[in-house]
PDB file of N, CA, C and O in Angstrom:
ATOM      1  N   MET A  15      -0.603  12.296  -9.913  1.00 95.00           N
ATOM      2  CA  MET A  15      -0.549  11.768  -8.514  1.00 95.00           C
ATOM      3  C   MET A  15      -0.466  10.374  -8.457  1.00 95.00           C
ATOM      4  O   MET A  15      -1.058   9.815  -9.392  1.00 95.00           O
ATOM      5  N   GLN A  16      -0.258   9.662  -7.231  1.00 96.00           N
ATOM      6  CA  GLN A  16      -0.293   8.328  -7.224  1.00 96.00           C
ATOM      7  C   GLN A  16      -1.297   7.901  -5.866  1.00 96.00           C
ATOM      8  O   GLN A  16      -1.240   8.516  -4.800  1.00 96.00           O
ATOM      9  N   TYR A  17      -2.185   7.187  -6.042  1.00 96.00           N
ATOM     10  CA  TYR A  17      -3.317   6.934  -5.392  1.00 96.00           C
ATOM     11  C   TYR A  17      -3.309   5.128  -5.105  1.00 96.00           C
ATOM     12  O   TYR A  17      -3.127   4.819  -6.106  1.00 96.00           O
ATOM     13  N   LEU A  18      -3.486   4.964  -3.810  1.00 95.00           N
ATOM     14  CA  LEU A  18      -3.803   3.466  -3.443  1.00 95.00           C
ATOM     15  C   LEU A  18      -5.241   3.259  -2.878  1.00 95.00           C
ATOM     16  O   LEU A  18      -5.527   3.983  -1.974  1.00 95.00           O
ATOM     17  N   LEU A  19      -5.958   2.643  -3.595  1.00 95.00           N
ATOM     18  CA  LEU A  19      -7.357   2.557  -3.344  1.00 95.00           C
ATOM     19  C   LEU A  19      -7.408   1.371  -2.220  1.00 95.00           C
ATOM     20  O   LEU A  19      -6.886   0.423  -2.479  1.00 95.00           O
ATOM     21  N   ASP A  20      -8.601   1.606  -1.628  1.00 94.00           N
ATOM     22  CA  ASP A  20      -8.881   0.740  -0.436  1.00 94.00           C
ATOM     23  C   ASP A  20      -9.982  -0.495  -1.087  1.00 94.00           C
ATOM     24  O   ASP A  20     -10.419  -0.013  -2.248  1.00 94.00           O
ATOM     25  N   THR A  21     -10.313  -1.500  -0.529  1.00 94.00           N
ATOM     26  CA  THR A  21     -10.897  -2.257  -0.987  1.00 94.00           C
ATOM     27  C   THR A  21     -12.612  -1.654  -1.352  1.00 94.00           C
ATOM     28  O   THR A  21     -13.128  -1.865  -2.366  1.00 94.00           O
ATOM     29  N   HIS A  22     -12.938  -0.931  -0.542  1.00 93.00           N
ATOM     30  CA  HIS A  22     -14.614  -0.474  -0.576  1.00 93.00           C
ATOM     31  C   HIS A  22     -14.635   0.526  -1.643  1.00 93.00           C
ATOM     32  O   HIS A  22     -15.482   0.449  -2.640  1.00 93.00           O
ATOM     33  N   ALA A  23     -13.444   1.353  -1.811  1.00 95.00           N
ATOM     34  CA  ALA A  23     -13.386   2.120  -3.010  1.00 95.00           C
ATOM     35  C   ALA A  23     -13.372   1.318  -4.258  1.00 95.00           C
ATOM     36  O   ALA A  23     -14.317   1.800  -5.298  1.00 95.00           O
ATOM     37  N   LEU A  24     -12.532   0.477  -4.248  1.00 94.00           N
ATOM     38  CA  LEU A  24     -12.675  -0.363  -5.800  1.00 94.00           C
ATOM     39  C   LEU A  24     -13.768  -1.060  -5.918  1.00 94.00           C
ATOM     40  O   LEU A  24     -14.120  -1.040  -6.991  1.00 94.00           O
ATOM     41  N   ILE A  25     -14.467  -1.682  -4.895  1.00 92.00           N
ATOM     42  CA  ILE A  25     -15.934  -2.418  -4.903  1.00 92.00           C
ATOM     43  C   ILE A  25     -16.877  -1.490  -5.615  1.00 92.00           C
ATOM     44  O   ILE A  25     -17.529  -1.515  -6.707  1.00 92.00           O
ATOM     45  N   TRP A  26     -16.863  -0.239  -4.996  1.00 93.00           N
ATOM     46  CA  TRP A  26     -17.818   0.845  -5.209  1.00 93.00           C
ATOM     47  C   TRP A  26     -17.476   1.225  -6.930  1.00 93.00           C
ATOM     48  O   TRP A  26     -18.369   1.447  -7.684  1.00 93.00           O
ATOM     49  N   PHE A  27     -16.474   1.517  -7.101  1.00 94.00           N
ATOM     50  CA  PHE A  27     -15.974   1.978  -8.344  1.00 94.00           C
ATOM     51  C   PHE A  27     -16.433   0.752  -9.421  1.00 94.00           C
ATOM     52  O   PHE A  27     -17.134   1.223 -10.697  1.00 94.00           O
ATOM     53  N   LEU A  28     -16.013  -0.448  -9.237  1.00 90.00           N
ATOM     54  CA  LEU A  28     -16.355  -1.252 -10.319  1.00 90.00           C
ATOM     55  C   LEU A  28     -17.987  -1.584 -10.292  1.00 90.00           C
ATOM     56  O   LEU A  28     -18.093  -2.077 -11.523  1.00 90.00           O
ATOM     57  N   ASP A  29     -18.707  -1.541  -9.165  1.00 88.00           N
ATOM     58  CA  ASP A  29     -19.920  -1.833  -9.021  1.00 88.00           C
ATOM     59  C   ASP A  29     -20.815  -0.642  -9.689  1.00 88.00           C
ATOM     60  O   ASP A  29     -21.787  -0.937  -9.720  1.00 88.00           O
ATOM     61  N   GLY A  30     -20.295   0.671  -9.816  1.00 88.00           N
ATOM     62  CA  GLY A  30     -20.793   1.703 -10.200  1.00 88.00           C
ATOM     63  C   GLY A  30     -21.700   2.217  -8.986  1.00 88.00           C
ATOM     64  O   GLY A  30     -22.853   2.818  -9.084  1.00 88.00           O
ATOM     65  N   ASN A  31     -21.433   2.123  -7.645  1.00 89.00           N
ATOM     66  CA  ASN A  31     -22.068   2.261  -6.551  1.00 89.00           C
ATOM     67  C   ASN A  31     -22.084   3.971  -6.157  1.00 89.00           C
ATOM     68  O   ASN A  31     -20.735   4.365  -6.311  1.00 89.00           O
ATOM     69  N   ALA A  32     -23.087   4.464  -5.985  1.00 90.00           N
ATOM     70  CA  ALA A  32     -23.369   5.712  -5.492  1.00 90.00           C
ATOM     71  C   ALA A  32     -22.598   6.212  -4.186  1.00 90.00           C
ATOM     72  O   ALA A  32     -22.314   7.753  -4.041  1.00 90.00           O
ATOM     73  N   GLU A  33     -22.091   5.251  -3.522  1.00 92.00           N
ATOM     74  CA  GLU A  33     -21.351   5.698  -2.570  1.00 92.00           C
ATOM     75  C   GLU A  33     -20.167   6.129  -2.663  1.00 92.00           C
ATOM     76  O   GLU A  33     -19.557   6.813  -1.824  1.00 92.00           O
ATOM     77  N   LEU A  34     -19.615   5.965  -4.020  1.00 95.00           N
ATOM     78  CA  LEU A  34     -18.330   6.519  -4.245  1.00 95.00           C
ATOM     79  C   LEU A  34     -18.472   7.950  -4.481  1.00 95.00           C
ATOM     80  O   LEU A  34     -19.305   8.295  -5.559  1.00 95.00           O
ATOM     81  N   LEU A  35     -17.659   8.591  -3.931  1.00 95.00           N
ATOM     82  CA  LEU A  35     -18.071  10.324  -3.938  1.00 95.00           C
ATOM     83  C   LEU A  35     -17.526  10.745  -5.595  1.00 95.00           C
ATOM     84  O   LEU A  35     -16.506   9.977  -5.832  1.00 95.00           O
ATOM     85  N   PRO A  36     -18.545  11.690  -5.842  1.00 95.00           N
ATOM     86  CA  PRO A  36     -18.213  11.944  -7.339  1.00 95.00           C
ATOM     87  C   PRO A  36     -16.373  12.387  -7.451  1.00 95.00           C
ATOM     88  O   PRO A  36     -15.910  12.546  -8.238  1.00 95.00           O
ATOM     89  N   LYS A  37     -15.729  12.999  -6.349  1.00 96.00           N
ATOM     90  CA  LYS A  37     -14.572  13.459  -6.525  1.00 96.00           C
ATOM     91  C   LYS A  37     -13.665  12.358  -6.585  1.00 96.00           C
ATOM     92  O   LYS A  37     -12.518  12.538  -7.180  1.00 96.00           O
ATOM     93  N   ALA A  38     -13.926  11.219  -5.628  1.00 96.00           N
ATOM     94  CA  ALA A  38     -13.172  10.020  -5.950  1.00 96.00           C
ATOM     95  C   ALA A  38     -13.278   9.375  -7.113  1.00 96.00           C
ATOM     96  O   ALA A  38     -12.419   8.922  -7.772  1.00 96.00           O
ATOM     97  N   GLN A  39     -14.491   9.456  -7.694  1.00 95.00           N
ATOM     98  CA  GLN A  39     -14.652   8.879  -9.129  1.00 95.00           C
ATOM     99  C   GLN A  39     -13.959   9.574 -10.129  1.00 95.00           C
ATOM    100  O   GLN A  39     -13.280   8.882 -10.976  1.00 95.00           O
ATOM    101  N   ALA A  40     -13.807  10.832 -10.152  1.00 96.00           N
ATOM    102  CA  ALA A  40     -13.126  11.769 -11.269  1.00 96.00           C
ATOM    103  C   ALA A  40     -11.684  11.423 -10.629  1.00 96.00           C
ATOM    104  O   ALA A  40     -11.055  11.815 -11.698  1.00 96.00           O
ATOM    105  N   THR A  41     -11.000  11.241  -9.513  1.00 97.00           N
ATOM    106  CA  THR A  41      -9.510  10.866  -9.353  1.00 97.00           C
ATOM    107  C   THR A  41      -9.439   9.663  -9.950  1.00 97.00           C
ATOM    108  O   THR A  41      -8.329   9.749 -10.739  1.00 97.00           O
ATOM    109  N   ILE A  42     -10.180   8.827  -9.815  1.00 96.00           N
ATOM    110  CA  ILE A  42      -9.906   7.364 -10.308  1.00 96.00           C
ATOM    111  C   ILE A  42      -9.787   7.421 -11.764  1.00 96.00           C
ATOM    112  O   ILE A  42      -8.975   6.731 -12.316  1.00 96.00           O
ATOM    113  N   GLU A  43     -10.667   8.110 -12.372  1.00 95.00           N
ATOM    114  CA  GLU A  43     -10.789   8.045 -14.021  1.00 95.00           C
ATOM    115  C   GLU A  43      -9.893   9.242 -14.524  1.00 95.00           C
ATOM    116  O   GLU A  43      -9.790   9.295 -15.795  1.00 95.00           O
ATOM    117  N   ASN A  44      -9.300  10.059 -13.930  1.00 96.00           N
ATOM    118  CA  ASN A  44      -8.339  10.960 -14.308  1.00 96.00           C
ATOM    119  C   ASN A  44      -7.105  10.301 -14.810  1.00 96.00           C
ATOM    120  O   ASN A  44      -6.539   9.472 -14.126  1.00 96.00           O
ATOM    121  N   ILE A  45      -6.849  10.404 -16.059  1.00 95.00           N
ATOM    122  CA  ILE A  45      -5.773   9.673 -16.743  1.00 95.00           C
ATOM    123  C   ILE A  45      -4.346  10.090 -16.337  1.00 95.00           C
ATOM    124  O   ILE A  45      -3.323   9.307 -16.375  1.00 95.00           O
ATOM    125  N   ASP A  46      -4.244  11.272 -15.456  1.00 96.00           N
ATOM    126  CA  ASP A  46      -3.025  11.786 -15.098  1.00 96.00           C
ATOM    127  C   ASP A  46      -2.575  11.333 -13.712  1.00 96.00           C
ATOM    128  O   ASP A  46      -1.253  11.539 -13.581  1.00 96.00           O
ATOM    129  N   ASN A  47      -3.706  10.478 -13.262  1.00 97.00           N
ATOM    130  CA  ASN A  47      -3.383   9.788 -12.042  1.00 97.00           C
ATOM    131  C   ASN A  47      -2.925   8.382 -12.225  1.00 97.00           C
ATOM    132  O   ASN A  47      -3.182   7.906 -12.891  1.00 97.00           O
ATOM    133  N   ASN A  48      -1.947   7.883 -11.194  1.00 97.00           N
ATOM    134  CA  ASN A  48      -1.552   6.659 -11.140  1.00 97.00           C
ATOM    135  C   ASN A  48      -2.376   5.853 -10.019  1.00 97.00           C
ATOM    136  O   ASN A  48      -2.294   6.226  -8.799  1.00 97.00           O
ATOM    137  N   ILE A  49      -3.315   5.006 -10.225  1.00 97.00           N
ATOM    138  CA  ILE A  49      -3.992   4.482  -9.534  1.00 97.00           C
ATOM    139  C   ILE A  49      -3.526   2.986  -9.237  1.00 97.00           C
ATOM    140  O   ILE A  49      -3.673   2.114 -10.437  1.00 97.00           O
ATOM    141  N   SER A  50      -3.443   2.550  -7.787  1.00 97.00           N
ATOM    142  CA  SER A  50      -3.145   0.894  -7.789  1.00 97.00           C
ATOM    143  C   SER A  50      -4.156   0.728  -6.618  1.00 97.00           C
ATOM    144  O   SER A  50      -5.024   1.361  -6.112  1.00 97.00           O
ATOM    145  N   VAL A  51      -4.284  -0.710  -6.363  1.00 96.00           N
ATOM    146  CA  VAL A  51      -5.039  -1.367  -5.593  1.00 96.00           C
ATOM    147  C   VAL A  51      -4.224  -2.541  -5.183  1.00 96.00           C
ATOM    148  O   VAL A  51      -3.186  -3.226  -6.000  1.00 96.00           O
ATOM    149  N   SER A  52      -4.006  -2.555  -3.686  1.00 95.00           N
ATOM    150  CA  SER A  52      -3.316  -3.895  -2.964  1.00 95.00           C
ATOM    151  C   SER A  52      -3.936  -5.136  -3.735  1.00 95.00           C
ATOM    152  O   SER A  52      -5.001  -5.428  -3.860  1.00 95.00           O
ATOM    153  N   VAL A  53      -2.739  -6.117  -3.708  1.00 93.00           N
ATOM    154  CA  VAL A  53      -3.204  -7.432  -3.861  1.00 93.00           C
ATOM    155  C   VAL A  53      -4.011  -8.172  -2.817  1.00 93.00           C
ATOM    156  O   VAL A  53      -4.896  -8.956  -3.136  1.00 93.00           O
ATOM    157  N   ALA A  54      -3.932  -7.359  -1.619  1.00 93.00           N
ATOM    158  CA  ALA A  54      -4.810  -7.727  -0.514  1.00 93.00           C
ATOM    159  C   ALA A  54      -6.093  -7.695  -0.536  1.00 93.00           C
ATOM    160  O   ALA A  54      -6.831  -8.474  -0.230  1.00 93.00           O
ATOM    161  N   SER A  55      -6.639  -6.596  -1.395  1.00 93.00           N
ATOM    162  CA  SER A  55      -7.662  -6.121  -1.782  1.00 93.00           C
ATOM    163  C   SER A  55      -8.331  -6.877  -2.858  1.00 93.00           C
ATOM    164  O   SER A  55      -9.699  -7.533  -2.502  1.00 93.00           O
ATOM    165  N   MET A  56      -7.332  -7.548  -3.683  1.00 91.00           N
ATOM    166  CA  MET A  56      -7.917  -8.609  -4.333  1.00 91.00           C
ATOM    167  C   MET A  56      -8.393  -9.872  -3.878  1.00 91.00           C
ATOM    168  O   MET A  56      -9.451 -10.514  -3.947  1.00 91.00           O
ATOM    169  N   TRP A  57      -7.476 -10.290  -3.012  1.00 92.00           N
ATOM    170  CA  TRP A  57      -7.889 -11.382  -1.998  1.00 92.00           C
ATOM    171  C   TRP A  57      -9.051 -11.241  -1.211  1.00 92.00           C
ATOM    172  O   TRP A  57      -9.918 -12.351  -1.275  1.00 92.00           O
ATOM    173  N   GLU A  58      -9.199 -10.146  -0.727  1.00 93.00           N
ATOM    174  CA  GLU A  58     -10.196 -10.185   0.214  1.00 93.00           C
ATOM    175  C   GLU A  58     -11.659 -10.187  -0.685  1.00 93.00           C
ATOM    176  O   GLU A  58     -12.555 -10.639  -0.374  1.00 93.00           O
ATOM    177  N   ILE A  59     -11.594  -9.472  -1.773  1.00 91.00           N
ATOM    178  CA  ILE A  59     -12.650  -9.732  -2.570  1.00 91.00           C
ATOM    179  C   ILE A  59     -13.122 -11.001  -3.273  1.00 91.00           C
ATOM    180  O   ILE A  59     -14.039 -11.585  -3.058  1.00 91.00           O
ATOM    181  N   ALA A  60     -12.079 -11.580  -3.733  1.00 88.00           N
ATOM    182  CA  ALA A  60     -12.106 -13.374  -3.935  1.00 88.00           C
ATOM    183  C   ALA A  60     -12.719 -13.976  -2.966  1.00 88.00           C
ATOM    184  O   ALA A  60     -13.695 -14.585  -3.142  1.00 88.00           O
ATOM    185  N   ILE A  61     -12.213 -13.933  -1.444  1.00 91.00           N
ATOM    186  CA  ILE A  61     -12.831 -14.356  -0.625  1.00 91.00           C
ATOM    187  C   ILE A  61     -13.992 -14.018  -0.130  1.00 91.00           C
ATOM    188  O   ILE A  61     -14.761 -15.158   0.128  1.00 91.00           O
ATOM    189  N   LYS A  62     -14.617 -12.916  -0.269  1.00 90.00           N
ATOM    190  CA  LYS A  62     -15.802 -12.483   0.077  1.00 90.00           C
ATOM    191  C   LYS A  62     -16.854 -13.053  -0.861  1.00 90.00           C
ATOM    192  O   LYS A  62     -17.984 -13.568  -0.715  1.00 90.00           O
ATOM    193  N   ILE A  63     -16.550 -13.227  -2.125  1.00 87.00           N
ATOM    194  CA  ILE A  63     -17.314 -13.668  -3.015  1.00 87.00           C
ATOM    195  C   ILE A  63     -17.325 -15.001  -2.893  1.00 87.00           C
ATOM    196  O   ILE A  63     -18.555 -15.482  -3.162  1.00 87.00           O
ATOM    197  N   SER A  64     -16.432 -15.851  -2.733  1.00 87.00           N
ATOM    198  CA  SER A  64     -16.542 -17.222  -2.496  1.00 87.00           C
ATOM    199  C   SER A  64     -17.167 -17.657  -1.212  1.00 87.00           C
ATOM    200  O   SER A  64     -17.834 -18.939  -1.397  1.00 87.00           O
ATOM    201  N   VAL A  65     -17.414 -16.787  -0.471  1.00 92.00           N
ATOM    202  CA  VAL A  65     -18.021 -17.484   0.880  1.00 92.00           C
ATOM    203  C   VAL A  65     -19.602 -16.743   0.899  1.00 92.00           C
ATOM    204  O   VAL A  65     -20.704 -16.831   1.729  1.00 92.00           O
ATOM    205  N   GLY A  66     -19.864 -16.042  -0.005  1.00 88.00           N
ATOM    206  CA  GLY A  66     -21.311 -15.412  -0.258  1.00 88.00           C
ATOM    207  C   GLY A  66     -21.535 -14.160   0.114  1.00 88.00           C
ATOM    208  O   GLY A  66     -22.594 -13.656   0.402  1.00 88.00           O
ATOM    209  N   LYS A  67     -20.515 -13.253   0.879  1.00 91.00           N
ATOM    210  CA  LYS A  67     -20.573 -12.155   1.354  1.00 91.00           C
ATOM    211  C   LYS A  67     -20.423 -10.778   0.602  1.00 91.00           C
ATOM    212  O   LYS A  67     -20.670  -9.869   0.855  1.00 91.00           O
ATOM    213  N   LEU A  68     -20.077 -11.091  -0.636  1.00 88.00           N
ATOM    214  CA  LEU A  68     -20.122 -10.202  -1.834  1.00 88.00           C
ATOM    215  C   LEU A  68     -20.315 -10.881  -3.111  1.00 88.00           C
ATOM    216  O   LEU A  68     -20.111 -11.648  -3.643  1.00 88.00           O
ATOM    217  N   GLU A  69     -21.228  -9.667  -3.778  1.00 84.00           N
ATOM    218  CA  GLU A  69     -21.868  -9.869  -5.087  1.00 84.00           C
ATOM    219  C   GLU A  69     -21.536  -8.803  -5.868  1.00 84.00           C
ATOM    220  O   GLU A  69     -22.128  -7.809  -5.587  1.00 84.00           O
ATOM    221  N   LEU A  70     -20.746  -9.094  -6.909  1.00 82.00           N
ATOM    222  CA  LEU A  70     -20.501  -7.918  -7.854  1.00 82.00           C
ATOM    223  C   LEU A  70     -21.324  -8.367  -9.353  1.00 82.00           C
ATOM    224  O   LEU A  70     -20.962  -9.168  -9.877  1.00 82.00           O
ATOM    225  N   HIS A  71     -22.453  -7.805  -9.381  1.00 77.00           N
ATOM    226  CA  HIS A  71     -23.169  -7.877 -10.443  1.00 77.00           C
ATOM    227  C   HIS A  71     -22.710  -8.084 -12.031  1.00 77.00           C
ATOM    228  O   HIS A  71     -23.155  -8.787 -12.885  1.00 77.00           O
ATOM    229  N   GLN A  72     -21.669  -7.211 -12.160  1.00 78.00           N
ATOM    230  CA  GLN A  72     -21.212  -7.088 -13.379  1.00 78.00           C
ATOM    231  C   GLN A  72     -20.073  -8.069 -13.749  1.00 78.00           C
ATOM    232  O   GLN A  72     -19.482  -8.193 -14.875  1.00 78.00           O
ATOM    233  N   PHE A  73     -19.632  -8.834 -12.605  1.00 75.00           N
ATOM    234  CA  PHE A  73     -18.634  -9.520 -12.665  1.00 75.00           C
ATOM    235  C   PHE A  73     -18.791 -11.251 -12.156  1.00 75.00           C
ATOM    236  O   PHE A  73     -19.089 -11.458 -11.083  1.00 75.00           O
ATOM    237  N   PRO A  74     -18.934 -12.231 -12.996  1.00 70.00           N
ATOM    238  CA  PRO A  74     -19.523 -13.471 -12.497  1.00 70.00           C
ATOM    239  C   PRO A  74     -18.333 -14.158 -12.029  1.00 70.00           C
ATOM    240  O   PRO A  74     -18.702 -14.941 -10.945  1.00 70.00           O
ATOM    241  N   SER A  75     -17.120 -13.846 -11.992  1.00 74.00           N
ATOM    242  CA  SER A  75     -16.037 -14.345 -11.327  1.00 74.00           C
ATOM    243  C   SER A  75     -15.014 -13.383 -11.055  1.00 74.00           C
ATOM    244  O   SER A  75     -14.731 -12.112 -11.644  1.00 74.00           O
ATOM    245  N   THR A  76     -14.184 -13.472 -10.320  1.00 77.00           N
ATOM    246  CA  THR A  76     -13.163 -12.608  -9.755  1.00 77.00           C
ATOM    247  C   THR A  76     -12.297 -12.338 -10.966  1.00 77.00           C
ATOM    248  O   THR A  76     -11.509 -11.384 -11.021  1.00 77.00           O
ATOM    249  N   SER A  77     -12.139 -13.344 -11.641  1.00 82.00           N
ATOM    250  CA  SER A  77     -11.181 -13.070 -13.065  1.00 82.00           C
ATOM    251  C   SER A  77     -11.595 -12.174 -14.002  1.00 82.00           C
ATOM    252  O   SER A  77     -10.886 -11.697 -14.779  1.00 82.00           O
ATOM    253  N   ASP A  78     -12.916 -11.833 -13.898  1.00 84.00           N
ATOM    254  CA  ASP A  78     -13.488 -10.817 -14.898  1.00 84.00           C
ATOM    255  C   ASP A  78     -13.219  -9.567 -14.478  1.00 84.00           C
ATOM    256  O   ASP A  78     -13.478  -8.632 -15.172  1.00 84.00           O
ATOM    257  N   ILE A  79     -12.699  -9.400 -13.072  1.00 89.00           N
ATOM    258  CA  ILE A  79     -12.467  -8.066 -12.734  1.00 89.00           C
ATOM    259  C   ILE A  79     -11.107  -7.435 -13.320  1.00 89.00           C
ATOM    260  O   ILE A  79     -11.075  -6.286 -13.735  1.00 89.00           O
ATOM    261  N   PHE A  80     -10.272  -8.348 -13.457  1.00 90.00           N
ATOM    262  CA  PHE A  80      -8.954  -7.858 -14.267  1.00 90.00           C
ATOM    263  C   PHE A  80      -8.956  -7.056 -15.565  1.00 90.00           C
ATOM    264  O   PHE A  80      -8.558  -5.986 -15.667  1.00 90.00           O
ATOM    265  N   PRO A  81      -9.789  -7.665 -16.612  1.00 91.00           N
ATOM    266  CA  PRO A  81     -10.001  -6.536 -17.809  1.00 91.00           C
ATOM    267  C   PRO A  81     -10.338  -5.242 -17.402  1.00 91.00           C
ATOM    268  O   PRO A  81     -10.087  -4.401 -18.093  1.00 91.00           O
ATOM    269  N   ARG A  82     -11.319  -5.111 -16.223  1.00 90.00           N
ATOM    270  CA  ARG A  82     -11.972  -4.013 -16.109  1.00 90.00           C
ATOM    271  C   ARG A  82     -10.981  -2.953 -15.263  1.00 90.00           C
ATOM    272  O   ARG A  82     -10.739  -1.753 -15.586  1.00 90.00           O
ATOM    273  N   LEU A  83      -9.810  -3.714 -14.454  1.00 93.00           N
ATOM    274  CA  LEU A  83      -9.021  -2.963 -14.029  1.00 93.00           C
ATOM    275  C   LEU A  83      -7.972  -2.365 -14.894  1.00 93.00           C
ATOM    276  O   LEU A  83      -7.699  -1.236 -15.147  1.00 93.00           O
ATOM    277  N   ILE A  84      -7.528  -3.237 -16.083  1.00 93.00           N
ATOM    278  CA  ILE A  84      -6.566  -2.659 -17.166  1.00 93.00           C
ATOM    279  C   ILE A  84      -7.519  -1.698 -17.964  1.00 93.00           C
ATOM    280  O   ILE A  84      -6.683  -0.736 -18.254  1.00 93.00           O
ATOM    281  N   GLU A  85      -8.651  -2.093 -18.351  1.00 92.00           N
ATOM    282  CA  GLU A  85      -9.309  -0.741 -19.107  1.00 92.00           C
ATOM    283  C   GLU A  85      -9.346   0.506 -18.225  1.00 92.00           C
ATOM    284  O   GLU A  85      -9.178   1.664 -18.944  1.00 92.00           O
ATOM    285  N   ASN A  86      -9.301   0.692 -17.012  1.00 92.00           N
ATOM    286  CA  ASN A  86      -9.276   1.821 -15.930  1.00 92.00           C
ATOM    287  C   ASN A  86      -8.076   2.224 -15.743  1.00 92.00           C
ATOM    288  O   ASN A  86      -7.914   2.905 -14.742  1.00 92.00           O
ATOM    289  N   ARG A  87      -6.833   1.662 -16.241  1.00 95.00           N
ATOM    290  CA  ARG A  87      -5.345   1.926 -15.660  1.00 95.00           C
ATOM    291  C   ARG A  87      -5.341   1.505 -14.096  1.00 95.00           C
ATOM    292  O   ARG A  87      -4.530   2.396 -13.713  1.00 95.00           O
ATOM    293  N   ILE A  88      -6.029   0.877 -13.586  1.00 96.00           N
ATOM    294  CA  ILE A  88      -5.908   0.486 -12.259  1.00 96.00           C
ATOM    295  C   ILE A  88      -4.742  -0.625 -12.076  1.00 96.00           C
ATOM    296  O   ILE A  88      -5.029  -1.911 -12.699  1.00 96.00           O
ATOM    297  N   PHE A  89      -3.586  -0.446 -11.203  1.00 95.00           N
ATOM    298  CA  PHE A  89      -2.670  -1.523 -11.343  1.00 95.00           C
ATOM    299  C   PHE A  89      -2.701  -2.234  -9.976  1.00 95.00           C
ATOM    300  O   PHE A  89      -2.876  -1.688  -8.743  1.00 95.00           O
ATOM    301  N   VAL A  90      -2.358  -3.484  -9.947  1.00 94.00           N
ATOM    302  CA  VAL A  90      -2.239  -4.390  -8.606  1.00 94.00           C
ATOM    303  C   VAL A  90      -0.945  -4.263  -8.136  1.00 94.00           C
ATOM    304  O   VAL A  90      -0.091  -4.578  -8.774  1.00 94.00           O
ATOM    305  N   SER A  91      -0.905  -3.632  -6.923  1.00 90.00           N
ATOM    306  CA  SER A  91       0.300  -3.575  -6.448  1.00 90.00           C
ATOM    307  C   SER A  91       0.766  -4.592  -5.405  1.00 90.00           C
ATOM    308  O   SER A  91      -0.375  -5.079  -4.669  1.00 90.00           O
ATOM    309  N   GLU A  92       1.730  -4.841  -5.092  1.00 83.00           N
ATOM    310  CA  GLU A  92       2.342  -5.938  -4.351  1.00 83.00           C
ATOM    311  C   GLU A  92       2.501  -5.489  -2.976  1.00 83.00           C
ATOM    312  O   GLU A  92       2.654  -6.178  -1.751  1.00 83.00           O
ATOM    313  N   ILE A  93       2.152  -4.215  -2.641  1.00 69.00           N
ATOM    314  CA  ILE A  93       1.978  -3.567  -1.426  1.00 69.00           C
ATOM    315  C   ILE A  93       0.776  -4.043  -0.500  1.00 69.00           C
ATOM    316  O   ILE A  93      -0.230  -4.098  -1.081  1.00 69.00           O
ATOM    317  N   ILE A  94       1.042  -4.399   0.598  1.00 62.00           N
ATOM    318  CA  ILE A  94      -0.012  -5.142   1.297  1.00 62.00           C
ATOM    319  C   ILE A  94      -0.609  -4.332   2.391  1.00 62.00           C
ATOM    320  O   ILE A  94      -0.248  -3.283   3.204  1.00 62.00           O
TER     321      ILE A  94
END
């Protein structure tokens, strides 16, 4: 299946937040699924971090997020 994550789901997944339901976690981690996130979500995360409205403890900068996306086979889509 193909899935497009919204910003909250991506943040919760990256941060290991318990707000992400186990079923959603399993869907993202299932290697048979194609998981994407909109480039707009990446912009939103970068903006929120830069203005101090979001802190991702595992990622000192937004560029540190990309290796984690690659590691988890999450693709950044041009779909906005």
